[in-house]
């Protein structure tokens, strides 16, 4: 999940960065500033990751952050997190510079 001004992205947009693809599945308009929403800071450019898609096996892997805290702060490509590959936490992110691999 990315928090950003809606003028930057639209539902249905695809992005490609070095080794990684991003798809904007949906957009939610909050109609108010959410930078301090009930004491939780959702700053523009924050990226939250709840799961990681491992294309070789078409499986979704859980992430270390679980989407509970920002894994990146400078928009798509700035995220860095870990996915559980069945044996260990495997790092991924930075626009595809790191990609998790399913071992089990």
Short mmCIF file of C-alpha atoms in Angstrom, two decimals:
data_model
loop_
_atom_site.label_atom_id
_atom_site.label_comp_id
_atom_site.label_asym_id
_atom_site.label_seq_id
_atom_site.Cartn_x
_atom_site.Cartn_y
_atom_site.Cartn_z
CA UNK A 1 0.00 0.00 0.00
CA UNK A 2 1.35 3.41 -0.95
CA UNK A 3 0.14 6.67 0.49
CA UNK A 4 0.52 9.46 -2.06
CA UNK A 5 -1.39 12.27 -3.69
CA UNK A 6 -3.92 10.85 -6.12
CA UNK A 7 -2.54 12.98 -8.94
CA UNK A 8 0.54 10.70 -9.05
CA UNK A 9 -1.17 7.31 -9.48
CA UNK A 10 -4.45 5.85 -10.69
CA UNK A 11 -6.09 2.46 -10.25
CA UNK A 12 -5.00 0.24 -13.14
CA UNK A 13 -1.55 1.82 -13.51
CA UNK A 14 1.47 -0.47 -13.99
CA UNK A 15 5.00 0.55 -13.06
CA UNK A 16 8.25 -1.20 -13.85
CA UNK A 17 11.48 -0.60 -12.02
CA UNK A 18 14.76 -2.54 -12.11
CA UNK A 19 13.54 -6.14 -11.79
CA UNK A 20 10.20 -5.26 -10.20
CA UNK A 21 6.63 -4.59 -11.28
CA UNK A 22 4.00 -2.58 -9.47
CA UNK A 23 0.28 -2.62 -10.11
CA UNK A 24 -2.12 -0.13 -8.53
CA UNK A 25 -5.13 -2.30 -7.74
CA UNK A 26 -7.32 0.41 -6.24
CA UNK A 27 -7.35 3.96 -5.02
CA UNK A 28 -9.07 5.20 -1.90
CA UNK A 29 -9.89 8.87 -1.51
CA UNK A 30 -9.82 9.91 2.14
CA UNK A 31 -11.06 13.46 1.48
CA UNK A 32 -8.95 14.79 4.33
CA UNK A 33 -5.30 14.96 5.33
CA UNK A 34 -4.27 11.61 6.77
CA UNK A 35 -0.74 12.66 7.76
CA UNK A 36 -1.88 12.50 11.40
CA UNK A 37 -4.91 10.24 11.35
CA UNK A 38 -5.84 9.29 14.93
CA UNK A 39 -2.21 9.67 15.97
CA UNK A 40 -0.93 7.42 13.17
CA UNK A 41 1.31 9.17 10.66
CA UNK A 42 0.62 8.26 7.04
CA UNK A 43 3.06 10.50 5.20
CA UNK A 44 3.03 10.94 1.41
CA UNK A 45 5.37 8.41 -0.14
CA UNK A 46 4.98 5.82 2.63
CA UNK A 47 4.87 2.23 1.33
CA UNK A 48 3.29 -0.53 3.42
CA UNK A 49 3.64 -4.18 2.33
CA UNK A 50 1.28 -6.87 3.62
CA UNK A 51 2.47 -9.70 1.34
CA UNK A 52 5.00 -10.53 -1.36
CA UNK A 53 4.12 -12.26 -4.63
CA UNK A 54 6.68 -14.88 -5.71
CA UNK A 55 6.12 -15.17 -9.47
CA UNK A 56 8.03 -18.43 -10.10
CA UNK A 57 5.57 -20.38 -7.94
CA UNK A 58 2.60 -17.98 -8.09
CA UNK A 59 2.48 -17.87 -4.27
CA UNK A 60 1.98 -15.05 -1.83
CA UNK A 61 4.53 -14.90 0.99
CA UNK A 62 3.95 -13.10 4.29
CA UNK A 63 6.19 -10.13 5.02
CA UNK A 64 8.13 -9.31 8.15
CA UNK A 65 6.43 -5.92 8.47
CA UNK A 66 3.02 -7.45 7.82
CA UNK A 67 1.95 -4.06 6.54
CA UNK A 68 2.01 -2.71 10.09
CA UNK A 69 4.74 -0.14 9.51
CA UNK A 70 6.19 1.64 6.50
CA UNK A 71 8.78 -0.38 4.58
CA UNK A 72 9.65 2.67 2.47
CA UNK A 73 9.20 6.42 2.71
CA UNK A 74 10.06 7.74 -0.77
CA UNK A 75 7.34 6.12 -2.88
CA UNK A 76 7.41 3.01 -5.05
CA UNK A 77 10.92 1.61 -5.30
CA UNK A 78 11.97 2.80 -1.83
CA UNK A 79 10.47 -0.19 0.01
CA UNK A 80 12.68 -2.81 1.65
CA UNK A 81 11.27 -5.70 3.65
CA UNK A 82 11.60 -9.46 4.23
CA UNK A 83 9.37 -12.33 3.04
CA UNK A 84 9.08 -15.71 4.74
CA UNK A 85 10.26 -18.25 2.14
CA UNK A 86 9.50 -21.33 4.24
CA UNK A 87 12.96 -21.57 5.77
CA UNK A 88 14.07 -18.03 6.53
CA UNK A 89 13.26 -14.35 6.08
CA UNK A 90 14.46 -13.40 2.58
CA UNK A 91 14.95 -9.70 1.77
CA UNK A 92 13.27 -7.96 -1.14
CA UNK A 93 12.64 -4.48 -2.42
CA UNK A 94 14.38 -1.34 -3.62
CA UNK A 95 12.62 -1.51 -6.98
CA UNK A 96 13.48 -5.16 -7.57
CA UNK A 97 17.13 -4.89 -6.58
CA UNK A 98 16.36 -7.60 -3.99
CA UNK A 99 13.92 -10.39 -4.76
CA UNK A 100 12.82 -13.09 -2.37
CA UNK A 101 12.93 -16.71 -3.55
CA UNK A 102 10.73 -19.51 -2.31
CA UNK A 103 12.81 -22.45 -1.07
CA UNK A 104 10.22 -24.70 0.56
#
